[in-house]
XYZ file of C-alpha atoms in Angstrom:
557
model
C 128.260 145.462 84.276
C 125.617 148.132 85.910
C 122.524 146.968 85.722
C 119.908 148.417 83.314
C 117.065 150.975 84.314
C 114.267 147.765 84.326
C 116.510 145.398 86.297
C 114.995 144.103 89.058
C 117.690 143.716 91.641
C 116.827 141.153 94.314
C 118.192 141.924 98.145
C 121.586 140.158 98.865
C 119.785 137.616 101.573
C 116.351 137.356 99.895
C 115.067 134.334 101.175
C 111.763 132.600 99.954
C 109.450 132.227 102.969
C 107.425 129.011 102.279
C 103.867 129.494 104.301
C 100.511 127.114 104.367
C 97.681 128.862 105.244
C 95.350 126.327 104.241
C 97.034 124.411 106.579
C 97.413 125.759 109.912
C 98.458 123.874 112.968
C 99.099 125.556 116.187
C 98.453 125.931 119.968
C 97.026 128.825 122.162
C 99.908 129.476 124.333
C 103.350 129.372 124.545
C 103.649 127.434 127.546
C 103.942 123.108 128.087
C 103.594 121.008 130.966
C 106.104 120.304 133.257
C 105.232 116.943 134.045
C 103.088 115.521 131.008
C 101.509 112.705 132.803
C 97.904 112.778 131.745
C 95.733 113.873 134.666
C 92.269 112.495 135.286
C 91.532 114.288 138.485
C 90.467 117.243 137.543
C 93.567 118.803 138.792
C 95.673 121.048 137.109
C 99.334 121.042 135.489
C 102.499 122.507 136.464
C 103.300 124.653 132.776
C 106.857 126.332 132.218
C 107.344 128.390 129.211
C 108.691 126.903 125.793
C 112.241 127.365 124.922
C 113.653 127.513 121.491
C 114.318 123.633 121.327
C 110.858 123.252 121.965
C 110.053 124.877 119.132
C 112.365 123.343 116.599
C 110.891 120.072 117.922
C 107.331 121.448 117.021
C 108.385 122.892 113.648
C 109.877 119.720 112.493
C 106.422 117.548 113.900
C 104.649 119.776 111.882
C 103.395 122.783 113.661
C 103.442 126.128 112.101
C 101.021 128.392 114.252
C 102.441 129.480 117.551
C 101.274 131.711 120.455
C 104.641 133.778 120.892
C 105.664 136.012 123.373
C 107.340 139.690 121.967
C 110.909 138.945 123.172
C 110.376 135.589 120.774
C 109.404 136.994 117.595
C 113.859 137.008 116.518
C 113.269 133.262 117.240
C 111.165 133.005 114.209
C 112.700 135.767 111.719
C 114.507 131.998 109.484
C 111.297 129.887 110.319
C 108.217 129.184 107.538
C 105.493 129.814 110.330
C 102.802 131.928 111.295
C 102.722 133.491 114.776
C 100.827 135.428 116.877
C 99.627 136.404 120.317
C 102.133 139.844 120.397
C 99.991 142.923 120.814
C 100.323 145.731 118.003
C 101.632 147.732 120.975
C 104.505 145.841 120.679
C 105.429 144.916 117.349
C 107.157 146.517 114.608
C 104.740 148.918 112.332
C 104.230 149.505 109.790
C 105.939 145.940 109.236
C 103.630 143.952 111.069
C 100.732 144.526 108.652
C 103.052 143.308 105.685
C 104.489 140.343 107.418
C 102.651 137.272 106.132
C 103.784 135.413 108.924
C 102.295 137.753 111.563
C 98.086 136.891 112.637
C 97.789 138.945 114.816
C 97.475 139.766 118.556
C 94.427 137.170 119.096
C 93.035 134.555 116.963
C 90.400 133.616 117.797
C 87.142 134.525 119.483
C 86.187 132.315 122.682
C 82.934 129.843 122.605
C 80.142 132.592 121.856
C 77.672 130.464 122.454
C 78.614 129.121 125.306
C 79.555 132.636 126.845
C 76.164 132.960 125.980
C 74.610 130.097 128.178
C 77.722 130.473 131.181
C 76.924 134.213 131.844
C 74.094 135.584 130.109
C 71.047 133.083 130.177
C 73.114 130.737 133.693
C 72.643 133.677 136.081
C 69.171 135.141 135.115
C 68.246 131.022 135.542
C 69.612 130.949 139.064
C 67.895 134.175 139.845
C 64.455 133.989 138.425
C 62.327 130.753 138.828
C 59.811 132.371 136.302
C 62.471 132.325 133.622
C 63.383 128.372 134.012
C 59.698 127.612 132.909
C 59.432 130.646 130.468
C 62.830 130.316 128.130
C 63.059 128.143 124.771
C 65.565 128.071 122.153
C 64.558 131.054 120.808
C 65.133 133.187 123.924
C 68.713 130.811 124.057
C 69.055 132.341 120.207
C 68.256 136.187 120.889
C 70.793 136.197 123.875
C 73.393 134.415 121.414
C 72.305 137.332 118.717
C 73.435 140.080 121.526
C 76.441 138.711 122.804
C 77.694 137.559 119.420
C 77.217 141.422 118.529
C 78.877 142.712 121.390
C 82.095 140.349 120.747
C 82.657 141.545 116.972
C 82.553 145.481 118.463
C 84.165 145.638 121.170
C 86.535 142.072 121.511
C 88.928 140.020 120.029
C 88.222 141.502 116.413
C 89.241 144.760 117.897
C 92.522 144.637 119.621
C 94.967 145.253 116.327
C 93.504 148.772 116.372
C 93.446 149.191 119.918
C 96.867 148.340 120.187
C 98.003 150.409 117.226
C 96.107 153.075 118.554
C 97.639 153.768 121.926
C 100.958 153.834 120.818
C 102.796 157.863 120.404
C 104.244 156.495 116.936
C 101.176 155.775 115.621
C 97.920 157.810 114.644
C 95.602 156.146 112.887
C 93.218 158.792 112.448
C 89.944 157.717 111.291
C 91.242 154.227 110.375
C 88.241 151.752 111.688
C 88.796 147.998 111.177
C 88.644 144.750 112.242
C 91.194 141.658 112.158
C 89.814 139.467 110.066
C 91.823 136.203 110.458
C 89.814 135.384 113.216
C 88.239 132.252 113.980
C 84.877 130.981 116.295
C 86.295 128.607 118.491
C 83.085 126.795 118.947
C 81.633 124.119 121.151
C 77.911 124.477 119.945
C 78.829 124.004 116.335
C 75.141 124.452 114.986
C 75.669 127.667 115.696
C 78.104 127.955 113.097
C 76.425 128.964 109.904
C 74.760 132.034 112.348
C 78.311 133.460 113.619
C 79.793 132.852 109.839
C 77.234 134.758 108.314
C 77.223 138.395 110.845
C 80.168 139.979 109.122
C 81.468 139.132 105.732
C 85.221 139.137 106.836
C 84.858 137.757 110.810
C 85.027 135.493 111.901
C 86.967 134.135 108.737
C 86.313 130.533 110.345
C 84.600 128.176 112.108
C 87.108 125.756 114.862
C 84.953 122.861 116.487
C 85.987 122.617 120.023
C 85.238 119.159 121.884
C 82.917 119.027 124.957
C 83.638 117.394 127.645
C 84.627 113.873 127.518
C 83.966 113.073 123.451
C 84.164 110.185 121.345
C 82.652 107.631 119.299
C 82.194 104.856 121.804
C 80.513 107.156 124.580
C 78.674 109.566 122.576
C 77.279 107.680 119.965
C 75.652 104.957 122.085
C 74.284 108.482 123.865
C 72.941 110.219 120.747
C 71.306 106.624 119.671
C 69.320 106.259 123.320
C 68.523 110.029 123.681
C 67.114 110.369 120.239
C 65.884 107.171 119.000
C 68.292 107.074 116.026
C 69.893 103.720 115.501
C 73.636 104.611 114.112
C 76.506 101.782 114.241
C 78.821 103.056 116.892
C 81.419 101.079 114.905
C 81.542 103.495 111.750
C 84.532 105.106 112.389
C 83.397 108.429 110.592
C 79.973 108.692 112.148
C 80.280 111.009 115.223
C 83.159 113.158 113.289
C 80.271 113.503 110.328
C 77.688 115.311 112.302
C 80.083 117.592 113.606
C 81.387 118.102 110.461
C 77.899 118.956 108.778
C 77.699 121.854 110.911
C 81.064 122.787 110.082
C 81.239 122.540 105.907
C 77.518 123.856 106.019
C 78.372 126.642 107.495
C 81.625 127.242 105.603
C 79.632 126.743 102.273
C 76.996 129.108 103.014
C 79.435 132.131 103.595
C 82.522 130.638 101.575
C 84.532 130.733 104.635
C 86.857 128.169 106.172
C 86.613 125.224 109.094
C 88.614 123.450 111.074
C 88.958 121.269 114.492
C 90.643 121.073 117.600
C 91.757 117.971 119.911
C 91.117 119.109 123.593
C 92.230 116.124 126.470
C 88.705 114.706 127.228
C 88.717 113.550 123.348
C 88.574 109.464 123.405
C 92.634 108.919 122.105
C 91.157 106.439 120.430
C 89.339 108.767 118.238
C 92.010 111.975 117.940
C 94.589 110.753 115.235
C 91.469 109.474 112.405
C 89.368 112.670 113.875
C 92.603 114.903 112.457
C 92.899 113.173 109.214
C 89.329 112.857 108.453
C 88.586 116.544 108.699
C 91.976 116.934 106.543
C 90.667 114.597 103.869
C 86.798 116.531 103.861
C 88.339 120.009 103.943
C 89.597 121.596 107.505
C 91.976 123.949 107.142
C 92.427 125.047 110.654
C 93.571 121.926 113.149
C 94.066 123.429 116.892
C 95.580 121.498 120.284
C 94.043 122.953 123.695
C 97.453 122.602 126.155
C 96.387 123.748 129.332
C 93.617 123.693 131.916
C 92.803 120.597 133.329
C 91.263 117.891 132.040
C 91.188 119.997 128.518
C 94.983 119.750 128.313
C 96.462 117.439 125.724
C 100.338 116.868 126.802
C 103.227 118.266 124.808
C 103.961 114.943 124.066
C 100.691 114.059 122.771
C 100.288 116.964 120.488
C 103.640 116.231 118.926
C 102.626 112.821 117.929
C 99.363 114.354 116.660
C 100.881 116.904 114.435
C 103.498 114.083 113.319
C 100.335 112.181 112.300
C 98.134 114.844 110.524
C 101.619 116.207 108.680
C 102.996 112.743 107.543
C 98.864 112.249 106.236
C 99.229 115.780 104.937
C 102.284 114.937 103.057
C 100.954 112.062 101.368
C 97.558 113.533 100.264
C 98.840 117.037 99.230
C 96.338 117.915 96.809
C 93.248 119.010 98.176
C 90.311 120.976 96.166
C 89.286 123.010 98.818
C 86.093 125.172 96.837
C 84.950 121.537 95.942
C 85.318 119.691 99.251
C 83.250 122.395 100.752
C 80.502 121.549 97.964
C 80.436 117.989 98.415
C 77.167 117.446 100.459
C 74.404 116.121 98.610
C 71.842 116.704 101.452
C 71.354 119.827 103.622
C 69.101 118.660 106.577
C 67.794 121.920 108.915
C 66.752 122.360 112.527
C 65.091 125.106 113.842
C 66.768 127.972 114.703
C 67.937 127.487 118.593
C 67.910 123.809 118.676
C 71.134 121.941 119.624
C 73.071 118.825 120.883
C 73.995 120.691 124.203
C 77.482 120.970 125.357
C 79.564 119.018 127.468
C 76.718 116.506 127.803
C 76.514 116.235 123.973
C 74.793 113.124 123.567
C 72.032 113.618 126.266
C 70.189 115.963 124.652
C 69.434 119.252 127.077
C 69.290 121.883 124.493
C 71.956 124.695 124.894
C 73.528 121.957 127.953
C 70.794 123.064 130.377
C 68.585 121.245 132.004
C 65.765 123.495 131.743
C 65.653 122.859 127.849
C 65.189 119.037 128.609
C 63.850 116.957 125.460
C 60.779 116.072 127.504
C 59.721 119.737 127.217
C 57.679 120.718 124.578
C 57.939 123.712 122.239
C 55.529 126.424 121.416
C 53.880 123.776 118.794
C 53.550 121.570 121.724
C 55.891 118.707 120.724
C 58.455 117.536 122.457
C 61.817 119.051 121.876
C 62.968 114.704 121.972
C 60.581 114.299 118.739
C 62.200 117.341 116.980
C 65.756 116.100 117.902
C 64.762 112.702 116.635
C 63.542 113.570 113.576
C 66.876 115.537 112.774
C 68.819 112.418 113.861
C 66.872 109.738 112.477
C 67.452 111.991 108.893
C 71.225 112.092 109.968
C 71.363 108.060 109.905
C 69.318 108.119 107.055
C 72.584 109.685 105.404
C 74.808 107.461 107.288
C 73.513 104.360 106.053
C 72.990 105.402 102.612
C 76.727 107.171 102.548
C 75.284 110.245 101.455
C 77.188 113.610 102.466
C 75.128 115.798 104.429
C 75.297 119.579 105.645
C 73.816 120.413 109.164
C 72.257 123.803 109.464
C 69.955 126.188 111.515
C 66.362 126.920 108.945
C 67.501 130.700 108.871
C 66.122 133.011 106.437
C 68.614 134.067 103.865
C 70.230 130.800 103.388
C 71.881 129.587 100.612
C 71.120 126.612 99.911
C 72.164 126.263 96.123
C 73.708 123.120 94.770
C 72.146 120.440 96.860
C 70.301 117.392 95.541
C 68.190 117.447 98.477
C 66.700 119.882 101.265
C 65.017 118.369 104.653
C 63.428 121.096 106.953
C 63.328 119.217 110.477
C 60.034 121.253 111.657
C 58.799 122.498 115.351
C 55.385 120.825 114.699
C 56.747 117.312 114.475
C 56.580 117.213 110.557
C 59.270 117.058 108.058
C 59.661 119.033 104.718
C 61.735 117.356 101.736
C 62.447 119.230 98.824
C 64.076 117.889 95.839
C 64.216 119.595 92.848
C 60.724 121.822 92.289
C 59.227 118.717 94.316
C 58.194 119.432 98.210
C 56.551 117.025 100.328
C 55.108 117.350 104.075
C 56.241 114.061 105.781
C 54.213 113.092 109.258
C 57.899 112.078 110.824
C 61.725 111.554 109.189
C 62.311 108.690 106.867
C 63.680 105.613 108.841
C 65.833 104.058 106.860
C 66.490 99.897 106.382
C 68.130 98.447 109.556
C 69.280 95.671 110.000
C 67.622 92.578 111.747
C 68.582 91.504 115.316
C 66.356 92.179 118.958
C 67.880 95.109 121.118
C 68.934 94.886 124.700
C 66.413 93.779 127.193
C 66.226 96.077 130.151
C 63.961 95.669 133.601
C 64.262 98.297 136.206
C 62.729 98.286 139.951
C 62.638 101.024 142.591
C 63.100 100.533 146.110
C 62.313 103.236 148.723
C 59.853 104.879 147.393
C 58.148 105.355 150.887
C 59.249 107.793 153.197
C 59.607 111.498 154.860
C 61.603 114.239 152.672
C 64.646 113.654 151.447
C 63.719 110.304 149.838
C 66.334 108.264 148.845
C 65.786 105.915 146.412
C 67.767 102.986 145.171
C 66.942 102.154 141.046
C 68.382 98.289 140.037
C 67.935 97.691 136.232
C 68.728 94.343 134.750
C 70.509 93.961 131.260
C 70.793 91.375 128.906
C 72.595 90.639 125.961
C 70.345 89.998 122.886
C 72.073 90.395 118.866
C 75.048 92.500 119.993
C 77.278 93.888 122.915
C 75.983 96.337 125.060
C 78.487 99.350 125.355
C 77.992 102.813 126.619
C 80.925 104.753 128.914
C 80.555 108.243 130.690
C 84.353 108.496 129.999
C 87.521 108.091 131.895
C 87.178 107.882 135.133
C 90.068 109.754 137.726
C 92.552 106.533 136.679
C 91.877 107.225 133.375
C 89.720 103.468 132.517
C 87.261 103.924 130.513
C 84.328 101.559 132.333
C 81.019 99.619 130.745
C 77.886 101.874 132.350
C 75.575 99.840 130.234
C 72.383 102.175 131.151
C 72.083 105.781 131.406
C 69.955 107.201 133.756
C 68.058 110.195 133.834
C 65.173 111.688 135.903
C 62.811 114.523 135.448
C 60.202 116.195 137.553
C 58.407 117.289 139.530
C 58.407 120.658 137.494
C 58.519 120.632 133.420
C 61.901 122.003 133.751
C 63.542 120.215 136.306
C 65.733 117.227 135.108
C 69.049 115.526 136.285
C 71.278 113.481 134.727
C 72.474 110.988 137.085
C 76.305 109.626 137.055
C 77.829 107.792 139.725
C 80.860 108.992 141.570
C 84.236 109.371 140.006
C 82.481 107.698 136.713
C 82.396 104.149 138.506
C 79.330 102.816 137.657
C 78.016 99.650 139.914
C 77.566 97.007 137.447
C 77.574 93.519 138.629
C 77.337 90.119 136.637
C 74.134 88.506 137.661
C 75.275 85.260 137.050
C 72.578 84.281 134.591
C 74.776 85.815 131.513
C 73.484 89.659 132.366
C 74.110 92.412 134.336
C 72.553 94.130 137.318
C 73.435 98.172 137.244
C 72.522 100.352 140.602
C 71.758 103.776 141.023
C 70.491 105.723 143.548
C 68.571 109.114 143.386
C 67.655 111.922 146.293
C 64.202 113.362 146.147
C 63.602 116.636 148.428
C 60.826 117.873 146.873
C 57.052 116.711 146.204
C 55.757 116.081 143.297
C 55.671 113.675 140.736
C 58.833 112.317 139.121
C 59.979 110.025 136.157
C 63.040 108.244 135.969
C 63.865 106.987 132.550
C 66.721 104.388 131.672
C 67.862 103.336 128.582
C 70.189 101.172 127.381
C 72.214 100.719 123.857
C 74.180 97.898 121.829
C 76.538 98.646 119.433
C 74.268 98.573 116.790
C 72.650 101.135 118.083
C 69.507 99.203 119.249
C 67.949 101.147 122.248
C 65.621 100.051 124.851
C 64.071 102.532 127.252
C 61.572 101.819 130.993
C 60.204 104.632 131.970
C 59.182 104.543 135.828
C 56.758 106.680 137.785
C 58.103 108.125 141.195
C 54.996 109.673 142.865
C 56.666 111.998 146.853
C 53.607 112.826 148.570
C 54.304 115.904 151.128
C-alpha cells in the first residue's frame, strides 16, 4: 500500500550511528611507531602511517577519536567514531558541518601557556639582563593574556573558516565563526579556569598534558621538600587530585568540560589508575601523545590503555557529569600568575623558569616558597581530611557558588577562609594532624670551596633512615630504571634570580651505602662567577617528612 501524506519513510540503509562524546578517546596523528621499543635516550622513533587494520584494532580497544588523513575518511563511513584532522578544503560541504562524526580540521589548541614562557617571556630573558630581575608572575600573566588572545583570532579556532573560505565552491560571505570543539591542551593547568573563561564557546575544554617525567613516586616526594607540605606519597590519588582541582575548577566555573592525556615520561606505574580516576571524577576527554621522543607512548601501550579505561568505562557506565563537576567542597585560590612550573613540576620555579625561583620574593616581599606553601599545606589539609577541593587562580569575576568553603592563599603571607558569611585572616595555612615519627636526618659538607674562577665544588650529604624509607627519583634514566636520588639539590645565587637545579648525568645519581645503615649522595657544582651562593638540599621519606641544610658558598674575585 502507498504510504500516507504523514508517513515518515526511513532511507533503505538507514543505519543508527552510535557516538560518545562524553567519552572521547583518541590520538593526534595518524601515524605509529615502527619499532615500539620504549626509548629512553632522548632519541626519536621511526613512525609509518596507520593502515586500516590498525584501526579496527584501535576501534575494538576502545578508541573512537582519530587524526585521519582525507583519502581515509571512506575508511570510517560504517564506524561509530569521531574524526578529524582533514581541512574544510578538503571535505565534503555542506556535509561536513552536519556530520556528527566530523571535529574538525584541528582540535585542539597547543600549550598556551607554555608558548607563552618558550617564545614570548624565554627570548626577551636571554636578551635583557634587566628583565630577569624585573619580571613576576604578573608580567608571566599579561604575556599569557596576549598570546592567549592572539591564538583564539587568528589559530587553531580559525582554520574551519579559513579552509571553507578559499575554496571556488564556497562563499561564505560575511559568515564569521569559530570551531568550538576545541580543547587547551595544557601543561600549566592553573591556568585553566583563565583560558576557559575568554570565550564562552572556546576552548570548549580543558586537556592536562604531563610534564616531563611525572608521577607519584618522583613528584610527590618533590612537591613535599619544595613546599614544606607533608603528603603520603603512598595515596594513590594524591598527585592526580591537584591536577585535577585545576581541572574540575575550571570546568565548574565556565560549565565546560576536562579531560587528561598520558604522554611517555608518565611513571607506567601511575597511567592505567591516572585514566580511571579522572573517568570516575568526571573527564570526558582522555588523549595519548604518540610521537616525539621521550613524549611518545607506543602503539602498543596506548592499546592496552584504552583496553583499560573502556573495560572500566563499561563497568561504571553511569556517570552524572553536571554533579561530578560540583563535587568539591573546598575551592582553595592562588594568586593570579602563581604556578607549579612545568617540566620540573615539583621544584617549584614559577612558570618553569629559574628566574621565578621560590627564594624570590614578591612585591609584598615574601617569598614566592611561603606563598606556594601555604597553597600546599591547604592542599594536604584536604588530603588528609578527604575533602574534595577545586584549585583556582583569585580572579575577579569568579564563581564561586556552591562551596562549603573558600581559602584565598594571599601574596602577603596570610590566608583568608570564608565559610558561610564567616571570614577570617589566618597568619599562615592550617596544618593539619600528622602523624608521629622523626624525618630523615641529613648532613651535608663542601669541599673546594677555595680557589681561582671556575670553582668546582664537590657537595657529600649523608642520609639516614629514621620512621620511614627515604624515596625520591628524577625519573628513568636512558635504560629506563628508575634510581633512589634520596636528596635533591639545588643552588641559588649570586644574583636573586639566578638558580640551578642540579641533576647528575643521564639521571644516575652517586649514592653509596655508608656502611653504618645510611647513605652518602655526591654532587658536584661549577661556580664561574663571584658572589655569594646557597646550596640547599633536602631530603624526603615516604611520609612526606622533609629535612632541608642550607649551606653558604661565599667566591671571592
Amino acid at each position: 500500500a502507498a504510504a500516507g501524506p504523514d508517513a515518515i519513510v526511513a532511507p533503505p540503509d538507514a543505519r543508527i550511528v552510535r557516538l560518545l562524546p562524553d567519552l572521547l578517546i583518541g590520538v593526534p596523528h595518524s601515524t605509529r611507531q615502527k619499532d615500539e621499543t620504549r626509548r629512553y635516550d632522548d632519541s626519536d622513533y621511526e613512525l609509518i602511517p596507520l593502515d586500516r587494520d590498525d584501526y579496527r584494532e584501535m576501534i575494538q580497544a576502545g578508541f573512537n577519536g582519530f587524526a585521519i588523513q582525507a583519502d581515509q575518511v571512506p575508511w570510517f563511513d560504517r564506524a561509530d567514531v569521531f574524526y578529524f584532522g582533514v581541512s574544510s578544503e578538503n571535505i565534503p560541504y555542506p556535509e561536513c558541518l552536519y556530520r556528527s562524526r566530523y571535529l574538525g580540521p584541528t582540535l585542539y589548541l597547543d600549550e598556551p601557556a607554555v608558548v607563552t614562557r618558550d617564545y614570548v617571556l624565554r627570548p626577551r630573558l636571554r636578551k635583557e639582563p634587566g628583565f630577569r630581575k624585573s619580571i613576576t608572575p604578573q608580567i608571566a600573566l599579561q604575556a599569557l593574556e596576549k598570546h592567549f588572545g592572539q591564538q583564539l583570532q587568528d589559530s587553531a579556532p580559525t582554520r574551519l573558516l579559513k579552509g571553507l573560505t578559499v575554496r571556488e565552491d564556497v562563499d561564505p560571505g560575511a559568515m564569521r565563526f569559530s570551531q568550538q570543539n576545541i580543547f587547551s591542551w595544557e601543561t600549566m593547568v592553573s591556568s585553566a579556569a583563565y583560558e576557559l573563561r575568554q570565550d564562552p564557546g572556546v576552548p570548549a575544554a580543558i586537556v592536562f598534558e604531563p610534564p616531563g617525567r611525572i608521577g607519584t613516586r618522583r613528584t610527590l616526594p618533590e612537591m613535599n621538600m619544595t613546599y614544606g607540605c607533608q603528603i603520603p606519597v603512598n595515596g594513590p590519588n594524591h598527585l592526580f587530585d591537584i591536577i585535577i582541582g585545576f581541572l574540575r575548577g575550571a570546568a565548574r566555573q565556565t560549565s565546560k568540560a576536562w579531560g587528561i592525556s598520558i604522554y611517555g615520561q608518565v611513571d607506567r606505574a601511575d597511567a592505567f589508575g591516572f585514566l580511571t580516576h579522572a573517568y570516575d571524577l568526571g573527564a570526558t576527554r582522555f588523549f595519548f601523545w604518540d610521537t616525539h621522543r621521550l613524549a611518545c607512548v607506543p602503539y602498543g601501550e596506548c592499546l592496552a590503555l584504552a583496553r583499560n579505561l573502556q573495560g572500566h568505562a563499561l563497568q561504571h557506565p553511569e556517570r552524572d557529569l553536571p554533579r561530578l563537576c560540583q563535587a568539591a567542597e573546598v575551592a582553595i585560590l592562588l594568586p593570579p600568575g602563581y604556578n607549579l612550573g612545568h617540566v620540573a613540576m615539583g621544584k617549584g620555579s614559577l612558570w618553569g623558569i629559574g628566574e621565578l625561583n621560590l627564594e624570590r620574593k614578591n612585591r609584598q616581599g615574601i617569598r614566592y616558597r611561603q606563598v606556594m606553601g601555604n597553597f600546599f599545606t591547604e592542599i594536604e589539609r584536604c588530603l588528609r581530611l578527604g575533602v574534595a577541593f577545586d584549585l583556582l587562580w583569585d580572579l575577579p569575576g569568579n564563581r564561586l557558588t556552591g562551596y562549603r568553603e573558600l581559602v584565598h592563599v594571599r601574596e602577603d603571607g596570610k590566608v583568608r577562609v570564608e565559610e558561610g558569611a564567616t571570614s577570617r585572616l589566618l597568619d599562615q595555612a592550617r596544618t593539619p594532624s600528622r602523624p608521629d615519627g622523626k624525618p630523615p636526618r641529613l648532613n651535608v659538607k663542601l669541599t673546594g670551596l677555595k680557589g681561582p674562577l671556575p670553582l668546582q665544588i664537590a657537595a657529600v650529604a649523608q642520609v639516614a633512615t629514621a620512621s620511614a624509607p627515604v624515596y625520591y627519583t628524577f625519573g628513568a634514566d636512558e635504560t629506563g630504571i628508575h634510581h633512589n636520588a634520596m636528596v635533591a639539590w639545588e643552588l641559588y645565587g649570586p644574583g636573586t634570580e639566578d638558580y640551578r637545579f642540579l641533576q647528575p648525568d643521564n639521571l644516575k645519581p652517586q649514592v653509596h651505602p655508608d656502611g653504618k645503615g645510611g647513605h652518602r649522595i655526591e654532587v658536584s657544582l661549577r661556580i664561574e662567577r663571584p658572589g655569594q651562593y646557597r646550596l640547599r638540599a633536602a631530603t624526603v621519606d615516604l611520609a612526606g617528612r622533609t629535612t632541608v641544610v642550607w649551606k653558604t658558598i661565599d667566591v671571592a674575585e
